Amino acid sequence: MQKILNKDEISAISQLILKAKNIDSKLVKAVMIKRNWVNCPILEVSGRMGPAEWRRKKVDSVEEIYNKPHVKIRCLNDETKDLDILLSNEAETLYTVEVKAILYGIIWALHNEMRQIQMKNTNEVVVKVANGVYKPSKEKLRFDLIQLFTTTKSAKNGLKMKLERIDETSARLKFAAKLQIEESQFFKKCHKEIENLKDKLKNES
């Protein structure tokens, strides 16, 4: 004889079914989020000072980038988006070039209409300040711009981003990118993105 379930039993079964559906939807969402991060562009950025004065010598234009402070941006998924930026300030430091590397990497990602990226850099202190672990004692304005994207507000600013420290740079950073531009040219090329960043920062303050 078939047993008829009472109201309490029916309610309990309904709750179990509902919980199972919620677990499935959360699991699917978690898998999709992880998949998006795995498949998104990976940018490796690095600030370099160039060789010491006594090591400098006349070289052709392709290698000239190594004779002054510069920023290297490498899109590990697409080398056509690799970029080297020759900095205009000869008084840059090892710290300032790394901060610029991260900021210019963000601007370059926006310029190339990337919506989600993983960014990697070897400087532990700069990465921690950029991620809000430490407060900036210098370069505050640049860090304020960077933190528009390294915080939970990043999605509304048009670019989801994870910034991580790495121990070693990839082999691609040892060579010059095909696209090499002066810092002033970079500003002109990415003028729209830079102005948008300034506006977003004003709205945050």
Coordinates of C-alpha atoms in Angstrom, one line a residue, residues 126-136 143 146-147 150-151:
V126 CA 54.7 47.9 -5.2
V127 CA 52.2 45.0 -5.6
K128 CA 51.2 45.1 -2.0
V129 CA 50.7 48.9 -2.0
A130 CA 48.7 48.6 -5.3
N131 CA 46.5 45.9 -3.7
G132 CA 45.8 48.1 -0.6
V133 CA 47.9 46.0 1.8
Y134 CA 50.2 48.9 2.6
K135 CA 49.4 52.6 2.4
P136 CA 51.4 54.6 -0.2
F143 CA 48.3 54.4 -6.6
I146 CA 45.7 51.8 -9.8
Q147 CA 43.4 51.0 -6.9
T150 CA 42.6 46.4 -7.7
T151 CA 39.7 46.9 -5.4

